[in-house]
PDB file of C-alpha atoms in Angstrom:
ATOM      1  CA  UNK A 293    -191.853 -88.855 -31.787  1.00  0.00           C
ATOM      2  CA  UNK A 294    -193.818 -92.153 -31.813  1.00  0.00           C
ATOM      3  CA  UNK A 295    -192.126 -95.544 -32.224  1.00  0.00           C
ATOM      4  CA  UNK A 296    -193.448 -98.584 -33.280  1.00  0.00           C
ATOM      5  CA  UNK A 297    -193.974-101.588 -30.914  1.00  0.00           C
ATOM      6  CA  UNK A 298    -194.373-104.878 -31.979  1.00  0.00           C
ATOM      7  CA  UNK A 299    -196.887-107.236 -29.914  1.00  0.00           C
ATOM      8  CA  UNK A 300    -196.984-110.773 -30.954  1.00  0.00           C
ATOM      9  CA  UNK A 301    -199.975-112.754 -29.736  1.00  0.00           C
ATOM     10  CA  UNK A 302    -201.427-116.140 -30.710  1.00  0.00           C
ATOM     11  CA  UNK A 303    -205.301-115.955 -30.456  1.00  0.00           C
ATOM     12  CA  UNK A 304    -207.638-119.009 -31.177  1.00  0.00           C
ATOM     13  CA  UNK A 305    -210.432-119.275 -33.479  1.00  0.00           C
ATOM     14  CA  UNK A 306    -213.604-118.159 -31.820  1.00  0.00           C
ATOM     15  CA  UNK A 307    -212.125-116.750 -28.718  1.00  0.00           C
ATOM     16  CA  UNK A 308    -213.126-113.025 -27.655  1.00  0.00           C
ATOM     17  CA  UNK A 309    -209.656-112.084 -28.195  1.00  0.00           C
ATOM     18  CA  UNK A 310    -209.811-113.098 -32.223  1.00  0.00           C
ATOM     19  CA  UNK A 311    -213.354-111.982 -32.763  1.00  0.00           C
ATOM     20  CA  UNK A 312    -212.191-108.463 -31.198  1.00  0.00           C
ATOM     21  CA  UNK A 313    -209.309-108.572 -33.619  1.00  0.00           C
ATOM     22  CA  UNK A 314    -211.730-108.884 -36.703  1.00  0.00           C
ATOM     23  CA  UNK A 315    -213.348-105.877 -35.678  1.00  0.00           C
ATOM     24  CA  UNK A 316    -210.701-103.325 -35.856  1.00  0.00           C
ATOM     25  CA  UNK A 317    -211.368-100.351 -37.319  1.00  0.00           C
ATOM     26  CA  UNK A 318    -208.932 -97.859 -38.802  1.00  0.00           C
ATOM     27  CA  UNK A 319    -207.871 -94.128 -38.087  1.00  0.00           C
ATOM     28  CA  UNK A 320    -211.339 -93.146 -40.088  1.00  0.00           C
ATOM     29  CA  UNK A 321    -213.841 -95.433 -38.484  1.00  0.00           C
ATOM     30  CA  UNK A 322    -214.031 -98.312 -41.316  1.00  0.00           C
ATOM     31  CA  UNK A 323    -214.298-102.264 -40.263  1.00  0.00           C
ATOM     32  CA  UNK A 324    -210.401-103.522 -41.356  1.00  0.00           C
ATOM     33  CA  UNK A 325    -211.438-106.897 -40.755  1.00  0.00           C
ATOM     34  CA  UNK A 326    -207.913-108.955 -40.793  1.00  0.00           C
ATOM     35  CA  UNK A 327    -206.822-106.572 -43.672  1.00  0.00           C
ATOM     36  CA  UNK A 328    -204.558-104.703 -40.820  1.00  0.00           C
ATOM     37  CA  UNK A 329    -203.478-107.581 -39.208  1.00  0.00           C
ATOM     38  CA  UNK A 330    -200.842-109.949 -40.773  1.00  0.00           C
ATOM     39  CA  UNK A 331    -201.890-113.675 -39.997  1.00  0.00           C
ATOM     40  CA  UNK A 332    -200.136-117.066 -40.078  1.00  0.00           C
ATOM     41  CA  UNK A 333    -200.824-120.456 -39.089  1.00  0.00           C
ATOM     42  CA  UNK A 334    -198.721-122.400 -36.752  1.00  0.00           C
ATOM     43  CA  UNK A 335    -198.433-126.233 -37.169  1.00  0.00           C
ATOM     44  CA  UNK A 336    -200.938-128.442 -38.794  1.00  0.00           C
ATOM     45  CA  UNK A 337    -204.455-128.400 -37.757  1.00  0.00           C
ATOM     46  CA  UNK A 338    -203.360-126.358 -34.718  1.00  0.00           C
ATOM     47  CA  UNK A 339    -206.029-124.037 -35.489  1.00  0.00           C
ATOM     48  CA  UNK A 340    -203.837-121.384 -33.635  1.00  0.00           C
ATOM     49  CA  UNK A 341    -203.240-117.741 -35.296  1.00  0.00           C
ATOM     50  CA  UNK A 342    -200.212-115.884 -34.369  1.00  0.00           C
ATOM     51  CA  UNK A 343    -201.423-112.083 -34.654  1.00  0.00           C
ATOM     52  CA  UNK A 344    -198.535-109.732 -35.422  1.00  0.00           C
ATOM     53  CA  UNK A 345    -199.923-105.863 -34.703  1.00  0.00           C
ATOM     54  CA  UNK A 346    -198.061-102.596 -35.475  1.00  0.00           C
ATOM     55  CA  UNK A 347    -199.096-100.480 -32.792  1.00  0.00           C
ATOM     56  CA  UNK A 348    -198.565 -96.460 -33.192  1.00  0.00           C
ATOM     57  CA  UNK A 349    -196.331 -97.249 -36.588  1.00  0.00           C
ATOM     58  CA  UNK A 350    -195.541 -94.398 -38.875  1.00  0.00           C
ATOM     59  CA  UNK A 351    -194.438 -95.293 -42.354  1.00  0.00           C
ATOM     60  CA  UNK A 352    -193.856 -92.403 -43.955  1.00  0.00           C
ATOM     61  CA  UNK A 353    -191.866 -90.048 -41.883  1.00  0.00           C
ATOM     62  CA  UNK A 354    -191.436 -87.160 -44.570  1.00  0.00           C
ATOM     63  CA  UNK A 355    -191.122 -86.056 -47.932  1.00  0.00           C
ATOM     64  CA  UNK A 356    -188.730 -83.322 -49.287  1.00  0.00           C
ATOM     65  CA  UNK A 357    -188.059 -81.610 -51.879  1.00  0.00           C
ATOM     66  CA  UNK A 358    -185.000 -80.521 -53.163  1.00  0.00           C
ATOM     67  CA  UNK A 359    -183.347 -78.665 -56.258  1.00  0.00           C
ATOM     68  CA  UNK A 360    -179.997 -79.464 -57.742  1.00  0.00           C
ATOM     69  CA  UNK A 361    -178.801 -77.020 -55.567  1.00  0.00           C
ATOM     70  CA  UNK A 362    -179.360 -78.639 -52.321  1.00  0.00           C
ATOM     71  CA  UNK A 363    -182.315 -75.914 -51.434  1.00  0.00           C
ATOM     72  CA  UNK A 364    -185.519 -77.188 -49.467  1.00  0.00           C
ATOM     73  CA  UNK A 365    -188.611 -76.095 -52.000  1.00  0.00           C
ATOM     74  CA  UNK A 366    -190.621 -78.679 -49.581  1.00  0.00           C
ATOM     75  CA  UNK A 367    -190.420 -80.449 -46.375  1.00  0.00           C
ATOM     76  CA  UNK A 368    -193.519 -82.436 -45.187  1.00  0.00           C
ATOM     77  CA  UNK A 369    -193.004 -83.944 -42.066  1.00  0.00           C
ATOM     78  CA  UNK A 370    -195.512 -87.015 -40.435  1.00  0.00           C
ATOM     79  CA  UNK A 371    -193.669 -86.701 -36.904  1.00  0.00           C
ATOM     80  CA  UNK A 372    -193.481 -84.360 -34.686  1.00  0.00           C
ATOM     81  CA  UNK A 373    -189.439 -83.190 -35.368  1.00  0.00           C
ATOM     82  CA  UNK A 374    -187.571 -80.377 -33.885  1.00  0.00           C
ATOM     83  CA  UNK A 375    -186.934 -77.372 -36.044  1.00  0.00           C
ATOM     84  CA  UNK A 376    -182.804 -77.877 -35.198  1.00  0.00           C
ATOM     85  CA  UNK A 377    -182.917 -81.595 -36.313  1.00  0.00           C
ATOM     86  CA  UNK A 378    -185.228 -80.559 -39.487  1.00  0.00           C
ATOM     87  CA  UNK A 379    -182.452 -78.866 -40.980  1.00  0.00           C
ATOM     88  CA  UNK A 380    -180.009 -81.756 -39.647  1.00  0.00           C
ATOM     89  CA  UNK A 381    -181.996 -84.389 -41.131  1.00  0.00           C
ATOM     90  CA  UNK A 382    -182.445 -82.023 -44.758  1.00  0.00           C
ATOM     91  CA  UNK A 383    -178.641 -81.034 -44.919  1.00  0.00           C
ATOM     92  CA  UNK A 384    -177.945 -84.882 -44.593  1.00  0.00           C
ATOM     93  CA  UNK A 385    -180.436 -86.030 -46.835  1.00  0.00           C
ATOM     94  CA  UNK A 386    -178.785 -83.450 -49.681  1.00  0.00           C
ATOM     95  CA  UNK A 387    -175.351 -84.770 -48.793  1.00  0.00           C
ATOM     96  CA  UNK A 388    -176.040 -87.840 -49.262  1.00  0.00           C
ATOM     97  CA  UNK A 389    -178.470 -88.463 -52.496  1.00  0.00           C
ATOM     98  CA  UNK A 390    -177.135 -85.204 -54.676  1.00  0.00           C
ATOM     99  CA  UNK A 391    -174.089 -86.614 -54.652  1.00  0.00           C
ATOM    100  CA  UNK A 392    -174.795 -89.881 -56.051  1.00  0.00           C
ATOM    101  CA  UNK A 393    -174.645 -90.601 -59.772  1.00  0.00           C
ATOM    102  CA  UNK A 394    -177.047 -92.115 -61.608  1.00  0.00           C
ATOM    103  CA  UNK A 395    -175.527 -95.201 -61.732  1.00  0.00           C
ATOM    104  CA  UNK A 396    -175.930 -95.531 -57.990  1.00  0.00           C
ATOM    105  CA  UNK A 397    -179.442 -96.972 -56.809  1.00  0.00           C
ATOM    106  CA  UNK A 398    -181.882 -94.229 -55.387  1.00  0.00           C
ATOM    107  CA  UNK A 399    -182.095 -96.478 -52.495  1.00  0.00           C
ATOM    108  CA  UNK A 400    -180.682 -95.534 -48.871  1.00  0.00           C
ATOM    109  CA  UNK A 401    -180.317 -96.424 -45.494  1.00  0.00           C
ATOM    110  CA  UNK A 402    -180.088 -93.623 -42.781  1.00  0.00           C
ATOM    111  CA  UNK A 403    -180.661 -93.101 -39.096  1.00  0.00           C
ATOM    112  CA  UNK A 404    -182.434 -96.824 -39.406  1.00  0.00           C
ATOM    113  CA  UNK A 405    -184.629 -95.872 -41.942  1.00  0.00           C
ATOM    114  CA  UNK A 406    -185.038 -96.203 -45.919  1.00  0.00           C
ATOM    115  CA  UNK A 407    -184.497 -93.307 -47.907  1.00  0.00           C
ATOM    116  CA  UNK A 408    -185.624 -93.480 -51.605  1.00  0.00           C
ATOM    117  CA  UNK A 409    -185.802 -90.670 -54.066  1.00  0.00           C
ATOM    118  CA  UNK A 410    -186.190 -89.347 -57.678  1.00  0.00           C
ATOM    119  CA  UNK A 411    -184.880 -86.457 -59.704  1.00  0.00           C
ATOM    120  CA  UNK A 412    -187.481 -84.736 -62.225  1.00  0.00           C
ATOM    121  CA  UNK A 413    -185.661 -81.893 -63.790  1.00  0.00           C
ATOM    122  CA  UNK A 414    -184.364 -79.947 -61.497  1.00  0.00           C
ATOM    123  CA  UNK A 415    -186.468 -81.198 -58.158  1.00  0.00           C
ATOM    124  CA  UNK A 416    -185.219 -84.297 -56.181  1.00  0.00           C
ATOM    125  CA  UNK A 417    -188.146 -85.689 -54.139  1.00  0.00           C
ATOM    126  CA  UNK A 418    -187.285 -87.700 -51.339  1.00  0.00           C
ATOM    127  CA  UNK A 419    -188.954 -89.856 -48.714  1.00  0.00           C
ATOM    128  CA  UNK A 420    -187.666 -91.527 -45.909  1.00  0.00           C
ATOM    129  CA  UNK A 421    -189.831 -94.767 -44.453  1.00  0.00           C
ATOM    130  CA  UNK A 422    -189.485 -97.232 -41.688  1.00  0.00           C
ATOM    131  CA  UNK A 423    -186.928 -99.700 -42.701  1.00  0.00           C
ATOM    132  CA  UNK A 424    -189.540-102.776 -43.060  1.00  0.00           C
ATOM    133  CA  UNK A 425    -191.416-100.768 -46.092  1.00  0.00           C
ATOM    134  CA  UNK A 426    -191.210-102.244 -49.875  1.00  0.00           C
ATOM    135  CA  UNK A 427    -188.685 -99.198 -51.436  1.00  0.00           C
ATOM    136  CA  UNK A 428    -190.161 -99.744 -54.680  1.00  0.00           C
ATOM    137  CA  UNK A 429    -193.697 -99.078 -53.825  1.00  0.00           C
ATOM    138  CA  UNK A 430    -192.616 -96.164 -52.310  1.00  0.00           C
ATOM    139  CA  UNK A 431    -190.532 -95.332 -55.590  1.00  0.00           C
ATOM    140  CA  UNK A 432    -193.813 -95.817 -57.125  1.00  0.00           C
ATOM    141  CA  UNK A 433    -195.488 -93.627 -55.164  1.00  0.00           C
ATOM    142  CA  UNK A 434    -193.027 -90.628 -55.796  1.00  0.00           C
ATOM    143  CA  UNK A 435    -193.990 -91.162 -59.147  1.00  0.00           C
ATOM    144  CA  UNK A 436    -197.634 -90.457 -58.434  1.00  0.00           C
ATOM    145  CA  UNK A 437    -196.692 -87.629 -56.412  1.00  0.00           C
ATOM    146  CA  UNK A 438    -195.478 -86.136 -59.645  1.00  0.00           C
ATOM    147  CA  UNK A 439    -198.031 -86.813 -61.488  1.00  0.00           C
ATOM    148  CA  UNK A 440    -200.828 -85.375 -59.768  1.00  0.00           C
ATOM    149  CA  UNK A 441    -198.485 -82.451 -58.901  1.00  0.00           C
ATOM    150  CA  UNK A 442    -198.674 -82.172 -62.951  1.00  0.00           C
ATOM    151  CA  UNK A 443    -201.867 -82.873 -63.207  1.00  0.00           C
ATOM    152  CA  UNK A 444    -202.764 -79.495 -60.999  1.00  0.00           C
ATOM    153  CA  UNK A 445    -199.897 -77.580 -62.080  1.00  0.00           C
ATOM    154  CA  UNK A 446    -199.532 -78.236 -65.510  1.00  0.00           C
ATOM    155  CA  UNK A 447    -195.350 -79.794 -65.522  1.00  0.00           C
ATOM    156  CA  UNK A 448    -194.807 -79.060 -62.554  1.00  0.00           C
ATOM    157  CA  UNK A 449    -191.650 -76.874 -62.100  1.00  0.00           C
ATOM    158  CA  UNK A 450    -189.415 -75.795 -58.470  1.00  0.00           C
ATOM    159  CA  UNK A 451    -191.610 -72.113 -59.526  1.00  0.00           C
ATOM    160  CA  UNK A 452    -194.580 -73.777 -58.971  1.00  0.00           C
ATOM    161  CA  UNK A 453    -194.068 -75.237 -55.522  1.00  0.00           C
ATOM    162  CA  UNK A 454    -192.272 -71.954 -54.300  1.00  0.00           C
ATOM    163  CA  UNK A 455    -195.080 -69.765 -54.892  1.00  0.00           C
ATOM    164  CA  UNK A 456    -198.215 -72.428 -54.460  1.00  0.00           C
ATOM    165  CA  UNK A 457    -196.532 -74.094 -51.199  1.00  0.00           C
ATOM    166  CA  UNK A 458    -199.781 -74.542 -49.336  1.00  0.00           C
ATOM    167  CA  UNK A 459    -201.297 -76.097 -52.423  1.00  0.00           C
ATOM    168  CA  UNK A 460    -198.737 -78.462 -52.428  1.00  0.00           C
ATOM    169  CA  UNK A 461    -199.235 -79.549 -48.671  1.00  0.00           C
ATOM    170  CA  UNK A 462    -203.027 -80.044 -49.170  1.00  0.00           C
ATOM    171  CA  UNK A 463    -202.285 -82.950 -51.721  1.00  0.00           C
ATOM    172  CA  UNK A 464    -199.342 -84.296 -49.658  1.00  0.00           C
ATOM    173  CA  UNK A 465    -201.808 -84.102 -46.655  1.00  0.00           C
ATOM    174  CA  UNK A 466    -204.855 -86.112 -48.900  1.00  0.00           C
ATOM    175  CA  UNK A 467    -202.496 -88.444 -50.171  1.00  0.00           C
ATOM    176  CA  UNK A 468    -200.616 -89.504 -46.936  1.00  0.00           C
ATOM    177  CA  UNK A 469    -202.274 -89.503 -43.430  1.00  0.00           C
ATOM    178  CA  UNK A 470    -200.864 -90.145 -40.160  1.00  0.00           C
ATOM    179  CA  UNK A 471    -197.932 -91.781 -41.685  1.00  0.00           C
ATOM    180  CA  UNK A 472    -199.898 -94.331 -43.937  1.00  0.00           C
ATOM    181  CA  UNK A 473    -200.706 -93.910 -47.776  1.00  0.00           C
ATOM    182  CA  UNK A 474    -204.189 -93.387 -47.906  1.00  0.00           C
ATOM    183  CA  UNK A 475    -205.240 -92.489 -51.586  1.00  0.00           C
ATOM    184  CA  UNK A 476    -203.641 -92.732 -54.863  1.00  0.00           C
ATOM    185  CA  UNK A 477    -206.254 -91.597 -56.697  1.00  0.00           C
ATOM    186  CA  UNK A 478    -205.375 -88.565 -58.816  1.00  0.00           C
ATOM    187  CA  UNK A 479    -209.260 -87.384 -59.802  1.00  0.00           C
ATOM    188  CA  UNK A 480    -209.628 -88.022 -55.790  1.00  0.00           C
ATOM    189  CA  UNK A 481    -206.793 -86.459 -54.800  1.00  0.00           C
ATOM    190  CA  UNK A 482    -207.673 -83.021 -56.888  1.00  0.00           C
ATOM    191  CA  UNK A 483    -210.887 -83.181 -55.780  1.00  0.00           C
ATOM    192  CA  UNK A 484    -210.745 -82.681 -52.269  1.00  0.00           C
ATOM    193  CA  UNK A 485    -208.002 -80.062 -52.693  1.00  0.00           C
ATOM    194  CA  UNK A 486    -210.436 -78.164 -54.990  1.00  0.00           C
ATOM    195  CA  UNK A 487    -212.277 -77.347 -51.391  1.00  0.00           C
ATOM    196  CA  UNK A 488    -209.282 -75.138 -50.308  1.00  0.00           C
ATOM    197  CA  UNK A 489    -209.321 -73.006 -53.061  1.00  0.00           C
ATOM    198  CA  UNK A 490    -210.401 -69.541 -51.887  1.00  0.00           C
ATOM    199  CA  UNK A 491    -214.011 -68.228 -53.101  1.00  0.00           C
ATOM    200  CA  UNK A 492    -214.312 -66.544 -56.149  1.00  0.00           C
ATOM    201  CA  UNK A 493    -214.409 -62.638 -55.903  1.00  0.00           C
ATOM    202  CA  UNK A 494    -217.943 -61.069 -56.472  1.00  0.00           C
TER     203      UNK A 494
END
């Protein structure tokens, strides 16, 4: 599996090292700029930037989903996990959010990560992030999970993800990439997963 590595290095304005830094693309080949890079100034009119990268981070490490029952319907993994420690990680991950009332936060901390989830009907999706994420974006973003699930399905029910499972993974896969969330766009979203729909038959 790939773990992050933090690299801390102070570059100075104009230097060949900061110049290279501004021209960072991302995984798809776009200029990032500084909008990758988190930036700080050191002392006053030191004119020194301390440069913190992420290198090889993964954010997201999965998403699940799972009825009241404590049955997988879903299990989208961003690492590369062991089928043995799959079901390890999905029997622990029922153990310990099904059981919690609703009183309890849907915020948890596991294996040195942040597990957050959210129960719609009878489905409990759940994602599990690096421990430095913001849990309620994330929370957020279950939420638009949902909704573009509904959006294609129609309320989307634990019958629609059983039988349309592949469906499913295509808007997982446009919505989260390598780890990162990449679009949040529901109209997007839909429309690229309208390309994996089979032909129609003559």
């Amino acid at each position: 599996p790939r773990t992050a590595v933090r690299r801390r290095r102070t570059l100075r304005p104009g230097s060949k090292a900061f110049e290279g830094a501004k021209g960072i693309r991302d995984s798809r080949g776009r200029a990032s700029g500084f909008s990758a890079l988190d930036l700080g100034r050191t002392g006053r009119g030191s004119g020194r930037v301390v440069v913190e990268r992420i290198l090889g981070e993964m954010t997201v490490r999965f998403v699940l989903l799972v009825n009241k029952q404590g049955q997988t319907r879903l299990a989208h993994y961003n690492e590369i996990v062991p089928k043995a420690e799959r079901r390890q990680i999905e029997g622990e991950m029922v153990r310990k959010c099904l059981t919690r009332s609703d009183k309890q936060c849907s915020i948890v901390e596991h294996r040195g990560m942040k597990v957050i989830y959210r129960r719609y009907a009878s489905l409990f999706f759940i994602v599990g992030v690096d421990e430095h994420e913001n849990e309620l974006a994330v929370h957020e973003f279950i939420h638009c999970v949902v909704e573009t699930l509904d959006r294609h399905f129609g309320n989307v029910c634990e019958l629609d993800i059983m039988f349309h499972l592949e469906k499913a993974h295509y808007i997982l896969e446009e919505m989260v990439m390598n780890g990162q969330i990449v679009e949040t766009n529901k109209s997007i979203v839909l429309g690229q997963t309208v390309m994996y729909d089979p032909p129609p038959e003559k």
